[in-house]
PDB file of C-alpha atoms and ligand atoms in Angstrom:
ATOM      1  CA  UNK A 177      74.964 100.372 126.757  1.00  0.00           C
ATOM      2  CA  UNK A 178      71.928 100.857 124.976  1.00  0.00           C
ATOM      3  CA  UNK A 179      69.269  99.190 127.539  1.00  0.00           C
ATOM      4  CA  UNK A 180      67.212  98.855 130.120  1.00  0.00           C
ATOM      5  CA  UNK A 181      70.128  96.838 132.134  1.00  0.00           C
ATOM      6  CA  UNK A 182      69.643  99.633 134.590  1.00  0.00           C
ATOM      7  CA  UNK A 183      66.015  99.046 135.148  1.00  0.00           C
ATOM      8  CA  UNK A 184      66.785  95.697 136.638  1.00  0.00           C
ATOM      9  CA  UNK A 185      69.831  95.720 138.464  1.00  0.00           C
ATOM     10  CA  UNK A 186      73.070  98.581 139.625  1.00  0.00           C
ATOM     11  CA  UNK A 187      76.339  98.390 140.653  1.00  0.00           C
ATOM     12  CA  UNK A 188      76.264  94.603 139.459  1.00  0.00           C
ATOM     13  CA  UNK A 189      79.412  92.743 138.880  1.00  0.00           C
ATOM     14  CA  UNK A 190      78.185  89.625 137.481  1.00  0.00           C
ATOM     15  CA  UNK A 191      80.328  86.689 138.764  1.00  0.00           C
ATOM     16  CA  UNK A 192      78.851  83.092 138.073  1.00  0.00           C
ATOM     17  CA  UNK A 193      78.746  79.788 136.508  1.00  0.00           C
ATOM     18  CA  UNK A 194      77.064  77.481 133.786  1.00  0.00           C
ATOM     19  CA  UNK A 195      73.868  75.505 135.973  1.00  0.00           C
ATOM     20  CA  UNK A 196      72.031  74.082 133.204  1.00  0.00           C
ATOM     21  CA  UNK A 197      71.769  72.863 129.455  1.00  0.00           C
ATOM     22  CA  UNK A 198      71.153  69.388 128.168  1.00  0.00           C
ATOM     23  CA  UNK A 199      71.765  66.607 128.718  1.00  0.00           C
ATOM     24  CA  UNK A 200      71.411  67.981 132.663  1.00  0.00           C
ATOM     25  CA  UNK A 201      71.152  67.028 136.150  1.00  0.00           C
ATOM     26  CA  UNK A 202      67.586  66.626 137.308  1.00  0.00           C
ATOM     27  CA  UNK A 203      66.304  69.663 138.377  1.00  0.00           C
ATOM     28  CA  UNK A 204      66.213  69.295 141.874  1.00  0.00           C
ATOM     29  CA  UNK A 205      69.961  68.084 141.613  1.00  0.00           C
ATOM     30  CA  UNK A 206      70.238  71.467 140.262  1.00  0.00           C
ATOM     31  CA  UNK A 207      68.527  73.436 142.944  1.00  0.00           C
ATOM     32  CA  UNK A 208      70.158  72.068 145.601  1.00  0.00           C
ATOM     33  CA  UNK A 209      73.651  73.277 143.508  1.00  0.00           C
ATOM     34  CA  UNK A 210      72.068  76.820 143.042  1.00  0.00           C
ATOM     35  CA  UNK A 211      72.161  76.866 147.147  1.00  0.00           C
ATOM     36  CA  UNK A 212      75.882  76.021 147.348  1.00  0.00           C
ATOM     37  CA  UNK A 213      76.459  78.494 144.609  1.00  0.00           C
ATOM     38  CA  UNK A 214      74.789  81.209 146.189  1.00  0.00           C
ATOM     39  CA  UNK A 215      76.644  80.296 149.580  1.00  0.00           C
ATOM     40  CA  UNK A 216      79.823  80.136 147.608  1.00  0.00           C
ATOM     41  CA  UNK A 217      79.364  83.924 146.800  1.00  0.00           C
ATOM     42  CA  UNK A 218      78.692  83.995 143.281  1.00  0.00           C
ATOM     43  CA  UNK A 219      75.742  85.931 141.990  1.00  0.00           C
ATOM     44  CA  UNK A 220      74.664  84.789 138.618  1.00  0.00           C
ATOM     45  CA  UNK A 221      74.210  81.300 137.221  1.00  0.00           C
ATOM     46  CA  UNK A 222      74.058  80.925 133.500  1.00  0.00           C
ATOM     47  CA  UNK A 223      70.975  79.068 131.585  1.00  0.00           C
ATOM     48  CA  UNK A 224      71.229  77.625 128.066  1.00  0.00           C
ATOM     49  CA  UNK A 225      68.184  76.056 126.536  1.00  0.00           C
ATOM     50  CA  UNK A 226      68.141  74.465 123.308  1.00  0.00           C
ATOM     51  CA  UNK A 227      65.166  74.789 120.630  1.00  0.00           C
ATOM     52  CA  UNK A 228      64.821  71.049 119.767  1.00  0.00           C
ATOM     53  CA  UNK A 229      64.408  70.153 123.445  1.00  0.00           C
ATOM     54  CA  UNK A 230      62.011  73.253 124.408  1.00  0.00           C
ATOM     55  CA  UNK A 231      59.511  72.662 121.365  1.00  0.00           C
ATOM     56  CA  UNK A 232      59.804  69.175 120.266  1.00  0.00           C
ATOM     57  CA  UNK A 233      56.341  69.496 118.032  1.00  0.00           C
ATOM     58  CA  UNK A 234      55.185  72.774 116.615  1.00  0.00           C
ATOM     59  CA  UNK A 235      53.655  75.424 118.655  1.00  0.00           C
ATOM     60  CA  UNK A 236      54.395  72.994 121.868  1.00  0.00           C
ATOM     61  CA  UNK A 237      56.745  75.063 123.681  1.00  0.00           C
ATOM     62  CA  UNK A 238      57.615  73.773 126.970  1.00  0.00           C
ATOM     63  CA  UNK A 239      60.093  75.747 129.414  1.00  0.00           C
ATOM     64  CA  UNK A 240      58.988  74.879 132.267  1.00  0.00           C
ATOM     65  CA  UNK A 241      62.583  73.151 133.219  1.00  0.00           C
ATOM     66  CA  UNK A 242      64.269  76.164 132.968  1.00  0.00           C
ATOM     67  CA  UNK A 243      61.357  78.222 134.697  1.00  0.00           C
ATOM     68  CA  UNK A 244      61.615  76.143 138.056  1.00  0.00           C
ATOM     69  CA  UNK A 245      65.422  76.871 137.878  1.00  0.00           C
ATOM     70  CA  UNK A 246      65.080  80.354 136.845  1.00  0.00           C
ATOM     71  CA  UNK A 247      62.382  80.774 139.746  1.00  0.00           C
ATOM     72  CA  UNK A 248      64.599  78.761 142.505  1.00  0.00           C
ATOM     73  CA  UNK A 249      67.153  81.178 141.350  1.00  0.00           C
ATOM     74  CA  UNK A 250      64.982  84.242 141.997  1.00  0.00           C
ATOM     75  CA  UNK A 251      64.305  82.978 145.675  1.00  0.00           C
ATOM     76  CA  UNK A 252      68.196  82.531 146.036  1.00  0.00           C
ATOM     77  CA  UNK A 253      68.886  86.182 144.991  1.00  0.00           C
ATOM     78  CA  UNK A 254      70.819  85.150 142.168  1.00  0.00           C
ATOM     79  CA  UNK A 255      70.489  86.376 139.130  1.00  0.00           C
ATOM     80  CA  UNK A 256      70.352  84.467 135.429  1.00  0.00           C
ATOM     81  CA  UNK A 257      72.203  85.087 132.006  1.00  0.00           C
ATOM     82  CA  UNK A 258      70.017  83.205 129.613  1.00  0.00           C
ATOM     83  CA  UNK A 259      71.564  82.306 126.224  1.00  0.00           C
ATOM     84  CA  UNK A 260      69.250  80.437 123.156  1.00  0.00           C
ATOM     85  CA  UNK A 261      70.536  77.769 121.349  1.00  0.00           C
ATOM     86  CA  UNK A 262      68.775  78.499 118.106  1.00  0.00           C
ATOM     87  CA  UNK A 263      71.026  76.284 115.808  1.00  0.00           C
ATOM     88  CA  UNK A 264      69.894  73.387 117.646  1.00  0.00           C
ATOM     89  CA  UNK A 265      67.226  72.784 114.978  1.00  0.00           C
ATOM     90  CA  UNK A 266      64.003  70.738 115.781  1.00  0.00           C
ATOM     91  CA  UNK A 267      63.260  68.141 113.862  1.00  0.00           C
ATOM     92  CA  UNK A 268      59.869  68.911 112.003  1.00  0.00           C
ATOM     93  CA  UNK A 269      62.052  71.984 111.223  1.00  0.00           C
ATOM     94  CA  UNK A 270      64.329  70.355 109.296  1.00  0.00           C
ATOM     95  CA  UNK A 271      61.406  68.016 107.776  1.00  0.00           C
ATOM     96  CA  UNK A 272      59.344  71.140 107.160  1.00  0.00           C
ATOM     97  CA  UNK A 273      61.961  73.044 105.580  1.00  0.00           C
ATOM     98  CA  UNK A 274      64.504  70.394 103.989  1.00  0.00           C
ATOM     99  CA  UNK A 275      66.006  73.250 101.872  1.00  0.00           C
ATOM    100  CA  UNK A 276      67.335  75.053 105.191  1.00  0.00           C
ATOM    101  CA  UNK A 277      70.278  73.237 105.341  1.00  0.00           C
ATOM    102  CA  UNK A 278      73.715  75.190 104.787  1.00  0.00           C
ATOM    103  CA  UNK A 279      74.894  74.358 101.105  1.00  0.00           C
ATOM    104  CA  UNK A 280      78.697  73.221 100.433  1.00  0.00           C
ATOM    105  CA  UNK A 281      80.462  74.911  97.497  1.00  0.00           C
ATOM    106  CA  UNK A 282      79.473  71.474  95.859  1.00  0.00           C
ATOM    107  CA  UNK A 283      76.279  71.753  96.556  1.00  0.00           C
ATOM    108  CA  UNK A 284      75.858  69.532  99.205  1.00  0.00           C
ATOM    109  CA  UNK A 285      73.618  70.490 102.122  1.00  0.00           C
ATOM    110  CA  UNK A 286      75.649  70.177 106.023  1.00  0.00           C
ATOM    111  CA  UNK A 287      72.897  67.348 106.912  1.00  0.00           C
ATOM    112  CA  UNK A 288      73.800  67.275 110.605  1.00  0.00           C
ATOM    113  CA  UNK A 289      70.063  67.078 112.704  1.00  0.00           C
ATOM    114  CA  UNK A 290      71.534  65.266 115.555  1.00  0.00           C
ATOM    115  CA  UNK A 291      69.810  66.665 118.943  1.00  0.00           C
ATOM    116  CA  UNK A 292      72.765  66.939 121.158  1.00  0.00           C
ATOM    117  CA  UNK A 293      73.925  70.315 122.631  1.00  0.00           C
ATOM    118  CA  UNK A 294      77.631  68.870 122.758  1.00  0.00           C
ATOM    119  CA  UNK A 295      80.432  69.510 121.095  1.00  0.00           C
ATOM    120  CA  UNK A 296      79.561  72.341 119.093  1.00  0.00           C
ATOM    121  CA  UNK A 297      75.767  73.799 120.173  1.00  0.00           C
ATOM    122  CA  UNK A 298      73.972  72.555 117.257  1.00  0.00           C
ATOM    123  CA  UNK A 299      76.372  74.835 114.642  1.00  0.00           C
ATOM    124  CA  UNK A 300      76.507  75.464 112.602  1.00  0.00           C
ATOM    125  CA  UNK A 301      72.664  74.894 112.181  1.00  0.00           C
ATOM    126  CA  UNK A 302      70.045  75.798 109.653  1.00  0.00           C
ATOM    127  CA  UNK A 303      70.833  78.640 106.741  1.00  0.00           C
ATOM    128  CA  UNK A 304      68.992  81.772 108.251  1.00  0.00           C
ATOM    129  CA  UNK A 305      67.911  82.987 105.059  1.00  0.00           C
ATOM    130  CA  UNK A 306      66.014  80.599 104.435  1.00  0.00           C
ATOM    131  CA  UNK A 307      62.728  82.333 105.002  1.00  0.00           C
ATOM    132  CA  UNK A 308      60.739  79.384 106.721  1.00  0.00           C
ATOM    133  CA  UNK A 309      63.149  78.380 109.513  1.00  0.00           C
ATOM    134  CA  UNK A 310      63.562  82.333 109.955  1.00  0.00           C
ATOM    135  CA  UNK A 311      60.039  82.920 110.477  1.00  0.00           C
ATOM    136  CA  UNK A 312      59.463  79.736 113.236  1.00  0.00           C
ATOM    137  CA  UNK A 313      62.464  81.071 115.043  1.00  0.00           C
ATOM    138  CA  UNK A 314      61.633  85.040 115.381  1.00  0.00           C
ATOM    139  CA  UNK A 315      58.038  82.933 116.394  1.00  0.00           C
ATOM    140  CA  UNK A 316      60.099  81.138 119.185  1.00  0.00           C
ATOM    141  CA  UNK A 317      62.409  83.297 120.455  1.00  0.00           C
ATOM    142  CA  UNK A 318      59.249  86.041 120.934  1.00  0.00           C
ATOM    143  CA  UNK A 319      57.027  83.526 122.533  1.00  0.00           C
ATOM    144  CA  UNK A 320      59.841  82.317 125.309  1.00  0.00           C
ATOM    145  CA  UNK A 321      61.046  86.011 125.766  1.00  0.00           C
ATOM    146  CA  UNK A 322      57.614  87.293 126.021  1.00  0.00           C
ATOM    147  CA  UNK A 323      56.487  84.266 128.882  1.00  0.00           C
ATOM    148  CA  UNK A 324      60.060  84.630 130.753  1.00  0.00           C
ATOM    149  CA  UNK A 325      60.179  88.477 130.805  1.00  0.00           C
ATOM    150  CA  UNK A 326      58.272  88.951 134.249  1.00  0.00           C
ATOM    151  CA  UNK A 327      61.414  86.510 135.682  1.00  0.00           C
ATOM    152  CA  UNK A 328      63.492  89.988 136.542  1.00  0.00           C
ATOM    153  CA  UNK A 329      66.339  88.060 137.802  1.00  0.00           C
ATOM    154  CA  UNK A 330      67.189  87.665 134.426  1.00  0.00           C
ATOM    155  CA  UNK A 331      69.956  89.931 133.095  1.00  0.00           C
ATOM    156  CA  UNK A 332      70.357  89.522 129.721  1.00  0.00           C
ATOM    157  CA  UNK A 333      69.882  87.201 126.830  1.00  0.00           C
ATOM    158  CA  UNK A 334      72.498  85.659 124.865  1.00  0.00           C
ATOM    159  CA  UNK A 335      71.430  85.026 121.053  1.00  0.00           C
ATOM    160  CA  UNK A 336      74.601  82.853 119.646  1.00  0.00           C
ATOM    161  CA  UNK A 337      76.633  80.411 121.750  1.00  0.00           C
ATOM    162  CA  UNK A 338      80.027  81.026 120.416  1.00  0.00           C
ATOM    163  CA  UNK A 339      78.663  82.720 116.627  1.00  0.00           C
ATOM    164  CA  UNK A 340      80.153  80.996 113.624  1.00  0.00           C
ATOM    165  CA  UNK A 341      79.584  78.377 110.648  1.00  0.00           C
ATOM    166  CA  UNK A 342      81.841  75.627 112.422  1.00  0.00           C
ATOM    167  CA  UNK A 343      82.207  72.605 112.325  1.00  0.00           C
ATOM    168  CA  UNK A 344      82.878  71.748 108.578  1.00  0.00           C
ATOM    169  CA  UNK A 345      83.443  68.940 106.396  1.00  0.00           C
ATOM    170  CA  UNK A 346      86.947  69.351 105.495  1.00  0.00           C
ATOM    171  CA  UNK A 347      88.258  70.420 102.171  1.00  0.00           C
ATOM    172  CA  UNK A 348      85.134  72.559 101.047  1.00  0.00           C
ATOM    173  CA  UNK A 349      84.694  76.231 100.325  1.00  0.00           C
ATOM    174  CA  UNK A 350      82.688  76.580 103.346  1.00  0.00           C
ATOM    175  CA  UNK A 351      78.889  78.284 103.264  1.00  0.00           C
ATOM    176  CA  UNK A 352      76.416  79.003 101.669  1.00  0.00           C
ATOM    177  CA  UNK A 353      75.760  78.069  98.209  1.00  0.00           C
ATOM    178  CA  UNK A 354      71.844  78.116  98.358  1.00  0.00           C
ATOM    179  CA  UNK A 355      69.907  79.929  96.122  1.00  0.00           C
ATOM    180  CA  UNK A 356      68.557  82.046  99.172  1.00  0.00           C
ATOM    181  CA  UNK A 357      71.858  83.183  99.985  1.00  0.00           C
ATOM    182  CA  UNK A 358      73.340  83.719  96.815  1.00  0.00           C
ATOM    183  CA  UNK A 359      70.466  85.730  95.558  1.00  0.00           C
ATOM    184  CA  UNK A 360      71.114  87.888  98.799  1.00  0.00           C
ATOM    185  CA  UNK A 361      74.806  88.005  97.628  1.00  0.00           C
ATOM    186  CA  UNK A 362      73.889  89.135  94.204  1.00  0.00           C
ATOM    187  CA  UNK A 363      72.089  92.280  95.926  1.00  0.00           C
ATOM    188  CA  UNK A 364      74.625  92.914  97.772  1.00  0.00           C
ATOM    189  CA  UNK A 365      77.255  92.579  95.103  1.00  0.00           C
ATOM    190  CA  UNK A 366      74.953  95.187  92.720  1.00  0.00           C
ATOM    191  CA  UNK A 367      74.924  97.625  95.515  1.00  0.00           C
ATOM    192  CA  UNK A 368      78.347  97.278  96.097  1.00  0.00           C
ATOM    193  CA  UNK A 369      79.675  98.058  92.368  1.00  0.00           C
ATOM    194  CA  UNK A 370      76.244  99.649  90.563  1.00  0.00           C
ATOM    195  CA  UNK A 371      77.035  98.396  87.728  1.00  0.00           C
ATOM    196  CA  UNK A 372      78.426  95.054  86.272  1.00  0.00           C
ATOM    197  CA  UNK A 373      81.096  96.717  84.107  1.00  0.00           C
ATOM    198  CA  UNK A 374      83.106  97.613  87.381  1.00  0.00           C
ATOM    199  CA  UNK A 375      81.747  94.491  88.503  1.00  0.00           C
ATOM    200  CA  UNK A 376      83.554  92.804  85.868  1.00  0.00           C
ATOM    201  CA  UNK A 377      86.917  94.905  86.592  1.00  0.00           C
ATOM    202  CA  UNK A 378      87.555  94.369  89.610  1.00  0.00           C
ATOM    203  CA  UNK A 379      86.669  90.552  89.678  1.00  0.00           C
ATOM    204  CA  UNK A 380      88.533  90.242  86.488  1.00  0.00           C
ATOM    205  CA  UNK A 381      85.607  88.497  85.252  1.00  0.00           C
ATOM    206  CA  UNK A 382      82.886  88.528  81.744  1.00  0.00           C
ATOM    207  CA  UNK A 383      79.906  88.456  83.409  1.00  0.00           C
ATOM    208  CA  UNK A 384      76.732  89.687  81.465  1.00  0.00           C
ATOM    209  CA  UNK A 385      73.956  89.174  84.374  1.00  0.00           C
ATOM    210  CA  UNK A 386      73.718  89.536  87.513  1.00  0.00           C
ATOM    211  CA  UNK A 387      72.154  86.583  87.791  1.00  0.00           C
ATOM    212  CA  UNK A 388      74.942  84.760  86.284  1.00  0.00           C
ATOM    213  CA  UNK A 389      76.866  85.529  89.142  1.00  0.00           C
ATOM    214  CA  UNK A 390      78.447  82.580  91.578  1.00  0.00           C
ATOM    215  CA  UNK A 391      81.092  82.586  93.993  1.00  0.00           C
ATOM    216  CA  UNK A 392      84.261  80.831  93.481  1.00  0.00           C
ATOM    217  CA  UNK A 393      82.988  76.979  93.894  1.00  0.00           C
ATOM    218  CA  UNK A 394      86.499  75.379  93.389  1.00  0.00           C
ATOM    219  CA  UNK A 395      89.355  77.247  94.389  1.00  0.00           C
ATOM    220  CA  UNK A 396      90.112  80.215  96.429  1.00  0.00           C
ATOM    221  CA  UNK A 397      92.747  81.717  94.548  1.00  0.00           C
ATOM    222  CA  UNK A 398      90.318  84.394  92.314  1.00  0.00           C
ATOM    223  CA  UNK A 399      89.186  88.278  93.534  1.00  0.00           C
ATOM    224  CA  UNK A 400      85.678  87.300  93.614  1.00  0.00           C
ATOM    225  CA  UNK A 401      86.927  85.165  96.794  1.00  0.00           C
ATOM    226  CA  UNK A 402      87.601  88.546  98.938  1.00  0.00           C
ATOM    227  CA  UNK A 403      83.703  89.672  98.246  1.00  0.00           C
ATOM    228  CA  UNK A 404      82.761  85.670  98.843  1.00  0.00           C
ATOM    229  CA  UNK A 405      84.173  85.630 102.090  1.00  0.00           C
ATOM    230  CA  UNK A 406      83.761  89.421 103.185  1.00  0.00           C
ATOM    231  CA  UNK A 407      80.135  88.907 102.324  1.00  0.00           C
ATOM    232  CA  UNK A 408      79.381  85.322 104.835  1.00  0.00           C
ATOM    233  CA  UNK A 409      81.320  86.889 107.314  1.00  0.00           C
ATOM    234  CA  UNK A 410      80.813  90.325 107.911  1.00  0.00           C
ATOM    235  CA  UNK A 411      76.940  90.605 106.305  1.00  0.00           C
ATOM    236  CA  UNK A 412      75.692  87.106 106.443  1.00  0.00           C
ATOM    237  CA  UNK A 413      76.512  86.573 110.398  1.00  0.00           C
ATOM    238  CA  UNK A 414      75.640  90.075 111.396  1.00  0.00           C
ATOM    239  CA  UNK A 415      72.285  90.162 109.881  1.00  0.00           C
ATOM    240  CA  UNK A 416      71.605  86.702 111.806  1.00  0.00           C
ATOM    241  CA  UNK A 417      72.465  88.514 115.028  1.00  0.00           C
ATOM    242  CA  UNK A 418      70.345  91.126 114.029  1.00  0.00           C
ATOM    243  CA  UNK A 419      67.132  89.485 113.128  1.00  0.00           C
ATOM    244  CA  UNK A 420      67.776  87.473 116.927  1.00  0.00           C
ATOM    245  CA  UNK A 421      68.014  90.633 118.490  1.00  0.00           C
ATOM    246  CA  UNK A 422      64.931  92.457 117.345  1.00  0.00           C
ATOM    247  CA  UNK A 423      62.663  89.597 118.235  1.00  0.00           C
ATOM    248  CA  UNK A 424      63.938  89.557 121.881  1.00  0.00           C
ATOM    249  CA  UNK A 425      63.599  93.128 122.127  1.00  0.00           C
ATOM    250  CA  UNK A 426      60.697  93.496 121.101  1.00  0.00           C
ATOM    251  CA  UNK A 427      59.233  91.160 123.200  1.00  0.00           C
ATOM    252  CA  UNK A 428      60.613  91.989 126.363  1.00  0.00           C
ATOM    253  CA  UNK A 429      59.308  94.294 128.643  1.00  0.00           C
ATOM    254  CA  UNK A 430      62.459  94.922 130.774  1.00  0.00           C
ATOM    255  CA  UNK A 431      64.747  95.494 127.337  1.00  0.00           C
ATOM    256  CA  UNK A 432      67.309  93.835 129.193  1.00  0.00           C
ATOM    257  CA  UNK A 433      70.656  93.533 127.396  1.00  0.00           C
ATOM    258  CA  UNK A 434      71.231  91.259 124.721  1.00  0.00           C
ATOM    259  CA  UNK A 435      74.514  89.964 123.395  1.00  0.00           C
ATOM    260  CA  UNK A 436      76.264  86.930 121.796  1.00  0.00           C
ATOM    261  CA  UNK A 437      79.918  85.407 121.970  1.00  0.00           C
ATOM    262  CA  UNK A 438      82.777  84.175 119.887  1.00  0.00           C
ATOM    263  CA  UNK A 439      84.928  81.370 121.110  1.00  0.00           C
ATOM    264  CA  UNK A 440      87.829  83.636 121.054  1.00  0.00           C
ATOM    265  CA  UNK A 441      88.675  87.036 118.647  1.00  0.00           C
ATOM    266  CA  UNK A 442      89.179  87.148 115.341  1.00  0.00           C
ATOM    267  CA  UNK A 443      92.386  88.782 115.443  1.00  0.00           C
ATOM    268  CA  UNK A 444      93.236  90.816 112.442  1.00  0.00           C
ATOM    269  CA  UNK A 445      90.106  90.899 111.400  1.00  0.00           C
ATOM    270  CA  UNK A 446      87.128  93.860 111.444  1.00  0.00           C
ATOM    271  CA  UNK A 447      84.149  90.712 112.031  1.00  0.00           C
ATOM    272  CA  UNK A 448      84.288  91.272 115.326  1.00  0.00           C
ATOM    273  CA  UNK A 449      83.113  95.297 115.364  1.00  0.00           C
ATOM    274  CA  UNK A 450      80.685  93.755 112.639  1.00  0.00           C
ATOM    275  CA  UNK A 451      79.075  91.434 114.918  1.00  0.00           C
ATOM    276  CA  UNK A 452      79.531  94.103 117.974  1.00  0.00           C
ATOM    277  CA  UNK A 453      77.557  96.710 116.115  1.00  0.00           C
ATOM    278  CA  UNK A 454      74.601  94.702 116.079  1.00  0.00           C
ATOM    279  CA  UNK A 455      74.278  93.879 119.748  1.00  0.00           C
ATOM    280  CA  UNK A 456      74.047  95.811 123.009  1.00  0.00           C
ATOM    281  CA  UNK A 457      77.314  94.384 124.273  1.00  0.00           C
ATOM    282  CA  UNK A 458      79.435  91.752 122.915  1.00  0.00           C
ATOM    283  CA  UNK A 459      81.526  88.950 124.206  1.00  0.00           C
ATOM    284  CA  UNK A 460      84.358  86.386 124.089  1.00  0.00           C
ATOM    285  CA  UNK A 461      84.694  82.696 125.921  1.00  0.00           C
ATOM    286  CA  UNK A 462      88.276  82.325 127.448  1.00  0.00           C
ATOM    287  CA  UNK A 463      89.682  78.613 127.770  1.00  0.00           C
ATOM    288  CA  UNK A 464      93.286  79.809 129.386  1.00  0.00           C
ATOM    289  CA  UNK A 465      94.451  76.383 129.490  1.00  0.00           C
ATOM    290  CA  UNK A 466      92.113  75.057 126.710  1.00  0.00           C
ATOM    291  CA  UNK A 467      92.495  77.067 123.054  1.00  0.00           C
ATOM    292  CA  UNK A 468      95.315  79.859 123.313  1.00  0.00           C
ATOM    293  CA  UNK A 469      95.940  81.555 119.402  1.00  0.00           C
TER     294      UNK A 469
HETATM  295 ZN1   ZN B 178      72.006  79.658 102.528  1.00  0.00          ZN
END
């Protein structure tokens, strides 16, 4: 484990339970939990904020709900796993940037902005390569890491609650069609093959530009749908974790561990090692009598 894990805390089996996102109990509902918790015997509690609630108008960021709790939990000897819920999108976000949503194969934009953490934690959110919601996020995840890093009952930040592009409208391609992304997919492509005469072989296609180049927007049933697919899932969503992860760790002073979660494994699949690689440690939820695959 490539952190400072050990600066904070050894011999630690965390054992503990979710105490707080929104829509919550007040917060001294919550404290008086944290003391049954802690007499229970467990030894972590787990934290999950949400951007749209913790910086309703830009540059406003206010934390100081999950402060008191993570401060209550500090007097309780109890330490915190704090996970960001970054695809909970404010809304002058989405009015700043209206070309951030995630584009549809027909290019339709996933125009979901409603502010509630339930069922799905804001996912599948903005497109991250859309350079203005990119930059206000690195600005808020730096700015809350940087004013909770003296908390040192904090263990480790999560960057992705369960990582992923779900939910979907049914019966499209999936994501993303926007120019940001598919320009990223045209690099990518070009680095892949070098040249567009292989290109063109392999795809089985009569390309002349690279710029001409579009992933399948109809059917699935064509090679360029393996590159398509390979590309969202094993680039796209590992860069995302990536550019989370640097801004956290460079703004805390601890370098406590930071990792993300899938709802379950992608069995058969090499995403997961893609996703792993990117993080200090990497994770799964388990809902035994819930989702079994
Ligand atoms: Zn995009």
């Amino acid at each position: 484990m490539k952190n400072g894990l050990n600066k904070i805390v050894k011999n630690f089996f965390p054992y503990g339970c979710h105490i707080y996102r929104e829509p919550s109990l007040p917060v001294e509902e919550i404290k008086k939990d944290l003391k049954i918790i802690k007499k229970l015997g467990f030894n972590m509690v787990k934290i999950q904020q949400s951007w749209a609630i913790d910086e309703k108008i830009k540059g406003e960021i206010d934390i100081s709900k999950v402060e008191e709790i993570i401060k209550e939990a500090e007097v309780l000897n109890l330490y915190v796993f704090f996970g960001f819920t970054m695809e909970q999108v404010p809304a002058w976000v989405w009015k700043k940037y209206p070309s951030a949503y995630l584009v549809y194969n027909d290019s339709t934009q996933h125009r979901d902005p409603t502010q509630y953490l339930l069922p799905t934690d804001g996912k599948p959110g903005p497109c991250w390569d859309n350079p203005g919601v990119r930059k206000e996020a690195e600005r808020f995840l730096k700015e809350v890491v940087k004013r909770l890093s003296k908390y040192t009952n904090i263990i480790a930040w999560n960057v992705w609650q369960e990582i992923g592009f779900w939910p979907m409208y049914p019966g499209k391609l999936g994501f993303c069609y926007c120019n940001y992304t598919l320009n990223k997919f045209r690099r990518w492509l070009k680095n892949k093959y070098g040249s567009l005469k292989k290109l063109n072989e392999i795809w089985k296609t009569g390309y002349g530009n690279w710029d001409e180049i579009e992933p399948p927007r109809f059917h699935s049933y064509v090679p360029s749908w393996i590159d398509w697919k390979y590309y969202m899932n094993n680039v796209y969503l590992p860069e995302v974790l990536r550019f989370k992860y640097k801004a956290i760790k460079e703004s805390d002073k601890y370098e406590r561990p930071i990792f993300a979660h899938v709802s379950s494994p992608y069995t058969g699949s090499g995403q997961d090692w893609k996703f792993s690689e990117n993080l200090d440690f990497y994770a799964s939820s388990a809902y035994p009598g819930w989702v079994i695959r």
